[in-house]
Coordinates of C-alpha atoms in Angstrom, one line a residue:
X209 CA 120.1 122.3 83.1
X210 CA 122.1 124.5 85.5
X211 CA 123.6 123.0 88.7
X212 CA 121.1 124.7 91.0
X213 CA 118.4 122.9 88.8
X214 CA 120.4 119.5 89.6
X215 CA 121.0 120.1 93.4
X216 CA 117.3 120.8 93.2
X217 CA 116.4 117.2 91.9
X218 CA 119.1 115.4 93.6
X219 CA 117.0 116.9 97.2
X220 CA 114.0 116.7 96.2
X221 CA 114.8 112.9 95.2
X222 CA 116.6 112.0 99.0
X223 CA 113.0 113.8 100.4
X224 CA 111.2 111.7 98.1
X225 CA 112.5 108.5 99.5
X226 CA 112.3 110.0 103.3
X227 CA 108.5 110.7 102.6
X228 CA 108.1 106.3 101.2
X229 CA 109.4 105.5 104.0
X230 CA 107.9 107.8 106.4
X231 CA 104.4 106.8 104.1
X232 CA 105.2 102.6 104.9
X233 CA 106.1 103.3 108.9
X234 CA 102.7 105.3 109.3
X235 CA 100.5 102.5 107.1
X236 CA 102.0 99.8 109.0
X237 CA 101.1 101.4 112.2
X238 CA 97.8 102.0 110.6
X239 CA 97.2 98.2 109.6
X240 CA 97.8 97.8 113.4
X241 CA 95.6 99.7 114.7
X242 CA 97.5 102.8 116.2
X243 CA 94.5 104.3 117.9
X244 CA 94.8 107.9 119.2
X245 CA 97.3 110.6 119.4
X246 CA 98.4 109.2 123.1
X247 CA 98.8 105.4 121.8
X248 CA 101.0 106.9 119.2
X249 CA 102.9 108.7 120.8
X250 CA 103.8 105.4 122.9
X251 CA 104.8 103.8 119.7
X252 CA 108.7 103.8 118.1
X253 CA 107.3 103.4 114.9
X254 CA 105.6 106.7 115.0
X255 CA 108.7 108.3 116.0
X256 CA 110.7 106.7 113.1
X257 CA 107.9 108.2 111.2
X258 CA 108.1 111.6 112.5
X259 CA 111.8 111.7 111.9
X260 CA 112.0 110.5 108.3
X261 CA 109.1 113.4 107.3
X262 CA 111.5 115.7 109.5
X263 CA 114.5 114.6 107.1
X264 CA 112.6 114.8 104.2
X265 CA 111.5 118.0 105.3
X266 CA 114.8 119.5 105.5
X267 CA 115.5 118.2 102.4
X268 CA 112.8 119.4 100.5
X269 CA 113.4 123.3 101.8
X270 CA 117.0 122.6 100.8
X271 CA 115.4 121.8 97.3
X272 CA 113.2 124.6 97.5
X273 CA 116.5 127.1 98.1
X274 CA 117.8 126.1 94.5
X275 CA 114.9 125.6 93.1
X276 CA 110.8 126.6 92.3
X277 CA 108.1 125.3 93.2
X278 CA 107.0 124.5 89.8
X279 CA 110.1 121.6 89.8
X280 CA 110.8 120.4 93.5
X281 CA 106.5 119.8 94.4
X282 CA 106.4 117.2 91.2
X283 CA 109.2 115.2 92.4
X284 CA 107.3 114.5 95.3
X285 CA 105.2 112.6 93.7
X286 CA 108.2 109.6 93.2
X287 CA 107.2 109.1 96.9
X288 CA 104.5 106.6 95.6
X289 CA 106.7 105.3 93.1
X290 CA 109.2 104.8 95.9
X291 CA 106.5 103.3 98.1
X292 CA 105.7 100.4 95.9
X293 CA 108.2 98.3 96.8
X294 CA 109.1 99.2 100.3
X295 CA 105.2 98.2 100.9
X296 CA 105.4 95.0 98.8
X297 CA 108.6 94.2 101.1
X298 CA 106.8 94.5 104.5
X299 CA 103.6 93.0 103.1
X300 CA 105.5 90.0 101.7
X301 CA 104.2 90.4 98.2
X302 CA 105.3 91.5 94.9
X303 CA 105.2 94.5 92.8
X304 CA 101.8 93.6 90.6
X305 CA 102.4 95.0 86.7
X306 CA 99.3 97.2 87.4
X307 CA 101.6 99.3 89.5
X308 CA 104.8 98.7 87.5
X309 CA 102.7 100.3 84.4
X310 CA 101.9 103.2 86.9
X311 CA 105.0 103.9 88.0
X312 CA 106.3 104.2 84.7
X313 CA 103.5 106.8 83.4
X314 CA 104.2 109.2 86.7
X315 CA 107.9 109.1 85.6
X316 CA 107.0 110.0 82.0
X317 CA 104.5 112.7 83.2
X318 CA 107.4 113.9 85.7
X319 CA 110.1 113.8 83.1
X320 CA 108.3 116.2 81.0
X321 CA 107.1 118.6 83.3
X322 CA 111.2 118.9 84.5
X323 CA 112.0 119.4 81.0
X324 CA 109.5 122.3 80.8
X325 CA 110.5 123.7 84.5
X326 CA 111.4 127.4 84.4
X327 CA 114.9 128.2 86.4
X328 CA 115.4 128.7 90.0
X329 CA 114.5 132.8 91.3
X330 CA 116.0 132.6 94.9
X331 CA 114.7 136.0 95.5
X332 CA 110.7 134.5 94.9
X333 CA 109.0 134.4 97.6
X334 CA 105.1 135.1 99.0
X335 CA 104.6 138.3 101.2
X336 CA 103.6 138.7 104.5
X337 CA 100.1 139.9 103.7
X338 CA 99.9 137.0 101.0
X339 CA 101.1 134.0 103.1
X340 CA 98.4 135.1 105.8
X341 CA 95.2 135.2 103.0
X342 CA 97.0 131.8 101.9
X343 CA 97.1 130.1 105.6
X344 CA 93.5 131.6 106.3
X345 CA 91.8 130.5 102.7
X346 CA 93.7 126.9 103.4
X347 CA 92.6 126.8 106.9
X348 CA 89.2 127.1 105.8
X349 CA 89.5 124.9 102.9
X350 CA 90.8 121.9 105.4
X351 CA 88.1 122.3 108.0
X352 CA 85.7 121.8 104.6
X353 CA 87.7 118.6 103.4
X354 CA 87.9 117.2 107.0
X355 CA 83.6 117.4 107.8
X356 CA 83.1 116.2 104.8
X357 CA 85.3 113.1 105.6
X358 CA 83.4 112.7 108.5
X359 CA 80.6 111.3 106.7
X360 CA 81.8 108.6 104.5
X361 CA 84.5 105.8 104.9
X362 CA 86.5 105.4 101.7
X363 CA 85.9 108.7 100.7
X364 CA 86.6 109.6 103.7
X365 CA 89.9 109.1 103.2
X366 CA 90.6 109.9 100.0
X367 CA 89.3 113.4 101.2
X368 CA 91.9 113.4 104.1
X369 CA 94.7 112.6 102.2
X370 CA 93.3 115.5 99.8
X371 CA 93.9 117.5 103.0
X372 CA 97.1 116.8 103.8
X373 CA 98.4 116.9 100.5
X374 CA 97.0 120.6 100.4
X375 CA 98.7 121.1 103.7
X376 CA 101.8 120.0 102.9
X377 CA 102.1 122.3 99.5
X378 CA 100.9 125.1 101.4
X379 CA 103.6 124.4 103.9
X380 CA 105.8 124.3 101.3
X381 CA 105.3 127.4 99.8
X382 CA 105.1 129.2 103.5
X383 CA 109.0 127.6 103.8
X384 CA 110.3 129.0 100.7
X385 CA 108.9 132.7 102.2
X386 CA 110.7 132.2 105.8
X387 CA 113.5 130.8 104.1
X388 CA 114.1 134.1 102.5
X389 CA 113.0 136.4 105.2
X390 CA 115.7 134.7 106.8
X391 CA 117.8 135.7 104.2
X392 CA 116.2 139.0 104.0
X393 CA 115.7 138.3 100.5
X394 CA 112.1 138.8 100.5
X395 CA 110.6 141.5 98.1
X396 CA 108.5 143.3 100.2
X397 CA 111.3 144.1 102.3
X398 CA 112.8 142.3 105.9
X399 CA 110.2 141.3 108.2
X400 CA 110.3 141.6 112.2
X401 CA 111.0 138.8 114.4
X402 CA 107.4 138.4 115.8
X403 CA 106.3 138.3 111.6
X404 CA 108.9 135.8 111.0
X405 CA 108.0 133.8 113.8
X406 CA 104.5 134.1 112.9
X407 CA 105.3 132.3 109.4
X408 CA 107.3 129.6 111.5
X409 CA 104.6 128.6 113.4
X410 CA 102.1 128.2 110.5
X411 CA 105.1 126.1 108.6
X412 CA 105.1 123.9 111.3
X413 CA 100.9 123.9 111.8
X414 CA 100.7 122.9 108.1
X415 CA 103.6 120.6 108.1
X416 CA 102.2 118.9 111.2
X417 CA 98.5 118.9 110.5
X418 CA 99.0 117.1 107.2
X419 CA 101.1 114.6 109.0
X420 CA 98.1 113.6 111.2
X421 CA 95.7 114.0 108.4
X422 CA 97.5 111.6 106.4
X423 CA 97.9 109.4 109.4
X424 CA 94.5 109.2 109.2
X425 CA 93.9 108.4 106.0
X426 CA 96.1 105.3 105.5
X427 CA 93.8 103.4 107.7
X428 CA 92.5 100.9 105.2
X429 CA 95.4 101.1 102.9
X430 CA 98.5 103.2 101.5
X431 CA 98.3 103.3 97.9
X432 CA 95.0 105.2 98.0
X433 CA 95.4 108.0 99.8
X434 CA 99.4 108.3 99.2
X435 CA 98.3 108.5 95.5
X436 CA 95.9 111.1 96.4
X437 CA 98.5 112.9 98.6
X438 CA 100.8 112.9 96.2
X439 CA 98.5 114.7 93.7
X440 CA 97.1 117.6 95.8
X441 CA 100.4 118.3 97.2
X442 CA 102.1 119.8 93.7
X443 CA 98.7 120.9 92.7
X444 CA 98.7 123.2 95.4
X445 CA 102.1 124.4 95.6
X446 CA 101.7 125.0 91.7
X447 CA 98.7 127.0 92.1
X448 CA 100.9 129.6 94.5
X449 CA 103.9 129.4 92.3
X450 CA 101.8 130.1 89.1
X451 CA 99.5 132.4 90.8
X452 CA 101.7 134.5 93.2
X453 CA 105.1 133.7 92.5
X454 CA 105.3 134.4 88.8
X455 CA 106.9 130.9 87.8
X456 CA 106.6 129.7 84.4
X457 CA 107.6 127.2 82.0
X458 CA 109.6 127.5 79.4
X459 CA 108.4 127.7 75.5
X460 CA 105.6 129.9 75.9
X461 CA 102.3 128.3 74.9
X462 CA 104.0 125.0 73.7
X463 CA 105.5 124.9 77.0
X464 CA 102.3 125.2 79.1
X465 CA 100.3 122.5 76.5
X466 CA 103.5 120.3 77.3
X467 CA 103.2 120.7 81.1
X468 CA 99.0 120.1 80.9
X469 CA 99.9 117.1 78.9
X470 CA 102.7 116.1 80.7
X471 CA 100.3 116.6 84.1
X472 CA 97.6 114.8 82.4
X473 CA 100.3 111.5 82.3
X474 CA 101.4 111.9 85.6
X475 CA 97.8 111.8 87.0
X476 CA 97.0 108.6 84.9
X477 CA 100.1 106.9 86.6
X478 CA 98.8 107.5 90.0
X479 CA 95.1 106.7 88.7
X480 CA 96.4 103.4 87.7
X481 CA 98.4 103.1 91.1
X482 CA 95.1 103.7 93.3
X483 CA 93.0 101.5 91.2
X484 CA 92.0 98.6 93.3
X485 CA 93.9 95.0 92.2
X486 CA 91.2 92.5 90.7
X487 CA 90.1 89.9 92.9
X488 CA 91.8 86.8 93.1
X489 CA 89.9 83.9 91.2
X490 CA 90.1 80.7 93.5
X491 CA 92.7 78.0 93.4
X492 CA 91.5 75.1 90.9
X493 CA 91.5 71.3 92.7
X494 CA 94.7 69.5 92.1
X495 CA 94.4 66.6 89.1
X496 CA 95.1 63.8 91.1
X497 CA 92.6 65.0 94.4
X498 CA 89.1 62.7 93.8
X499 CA 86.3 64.7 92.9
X500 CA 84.0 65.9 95.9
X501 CA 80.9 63.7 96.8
X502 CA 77.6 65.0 95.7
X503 CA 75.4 66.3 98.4
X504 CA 71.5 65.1 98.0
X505 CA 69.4 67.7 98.9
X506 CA 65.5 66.5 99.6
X507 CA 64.5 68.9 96.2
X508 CA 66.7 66.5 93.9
X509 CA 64.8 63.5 94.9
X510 CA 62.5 62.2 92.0
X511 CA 58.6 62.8 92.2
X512 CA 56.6 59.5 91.2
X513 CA 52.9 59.9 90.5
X514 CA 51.2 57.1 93.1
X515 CA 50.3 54.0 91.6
X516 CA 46.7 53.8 91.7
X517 CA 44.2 56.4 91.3
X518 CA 41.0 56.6 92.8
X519 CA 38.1 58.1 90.8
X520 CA 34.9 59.5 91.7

């Protein structure tokens, strides 16, 4: 692994823990009832929140400048893994082995898809005419996810947080073209200020539109929808790098089977991290407590047949 590769993971691991953190402000203010955009915006929580996606933002474009797409968008996923026990801390709990044994399948299924990760290619990046099929096909794609939200309550939110997971990754991928329009590194040649500015303006659009979409979807719980954010988001951004990009992985077809099988791991982790816990059985009666009195109930009474019979 060259040290672009390792600055890469080293980022995208200090974003990952940015995101957690971000991900435990906004559920607590969720479990509180946050209300609307203007109650929020009255809240310091929400601004705490704001700032650690900022700083995780920051950190994941600095990860995306060493490295693709195809490496920094599955680290992200260690956000749940990170989660875990940040919530158990505020919820006054502890980490259940149900998530324990999740956390450790996402960490195989991310292991293996680093060890199949092709190398950094700075110069990478979408065009102009491809980010703006991209933001239009997503735009649509959200307004889809976020009606059909509208219309159930836990799949609801599963759907949200499939929105802004897809929001996010698109984001991503729009950075890593500014980022090198800035740098005038872009294949298709410089862009204009009013083009660059352009792409700015739909980071920022994405980046805050799956903010409030995942705001959204933690009301009721984190692990859910985090799970589900933290799925869609890599999916996406892999989809573009794959697709447009030209990112690979390395051993040809063994690679690829590695990475499907290595995927396929990472998703049962966060299957088993979303899985509802079983319910609680109730406490049994302490040994030395007496035994509760029997209620009588008028159908427990014995019948008696009268006593003498008249005939005709």
């Amino acid at each position: 692994m060259n040290e672009s590769a390792l600055l890469a993971i080293l980022l995208s691991l200090a974003s990952a823990a940015g995101y957690a953190l971000a991900a435990v402000g906004q559920s607590r203010l969720a479990a509180q009832g946050g209300g609307g955009m203007g109650q929020l915006l009255r809240r310091p929580l929400w601004w705490w929140a704001v700032g650690l996606n900022a700083a995780g933002a920051l950190m994941h474009v600095a990860a995306l400048h060493y490295g693709p797409l195809t490496l920094v968008q599955p680290l992200g996923a260690l956000t749940l893994v990170a989660a875990l026990p940040l919530s158990a801390y505020y919820e006054r709990r502890r980490v259940s082995r149900r998530e324990w044994r999740g956390a450790a399948w996402t960490l195989a299924g991310l292991t293996g898809l680093i060890a199949v990760t092709g190398p950094a290619s700075p110069g990478d990046a979408l065009s102009l005419s491809e980010a703006l099929a991209i933001a239009a096909a997503t735009a649509l794609l959200l307004a889809f996810l976020v009606r059909a939200g509208a219309h159930s309550a836990h799949g609801g939110r599963l759907r949200l947080a499939a929105a802004s997971g897809v929001a996010s990754g698109v984001a991503s991928a729009l950075t890593q073209t500014v980022t090198a329009a800035l740098a005038r590194e872009l294949p298709s040649g410089p862009l204009t200020w009013w083009q660059t500015t352009l792409l700015a303006f739909l980071v920022a659009t994405f980046a805050v539109g799956g903010l409030l979409l995942s705001q959204a979807a933690y009301r009721g719980g984190l692990a859910a929808p985090l799970a589900v954010v933290n799925l869609a988001n890599p999916a996406a951004a892999a989809v573009i790098g794959v697709a447009l990009l030209g990112e690979t992985f390395h051993g040809g077809a063994l690679g690829w089977l590695t990475a499907a099988a290595s995927a396929g791991v990472a998703a049962r982790g966060v299957i088993m991290l979303t899985a509802p816990a079983p319910a609680d059985l109730p406490a049994p009666l302490p040994t030395d407590s007496p035994p509760p009195e029997p209620t009588l109930r008028l159908t427990d009474l014995p019948t008696q047949e009268p006593a003498v019979r008249i005939t005709a």
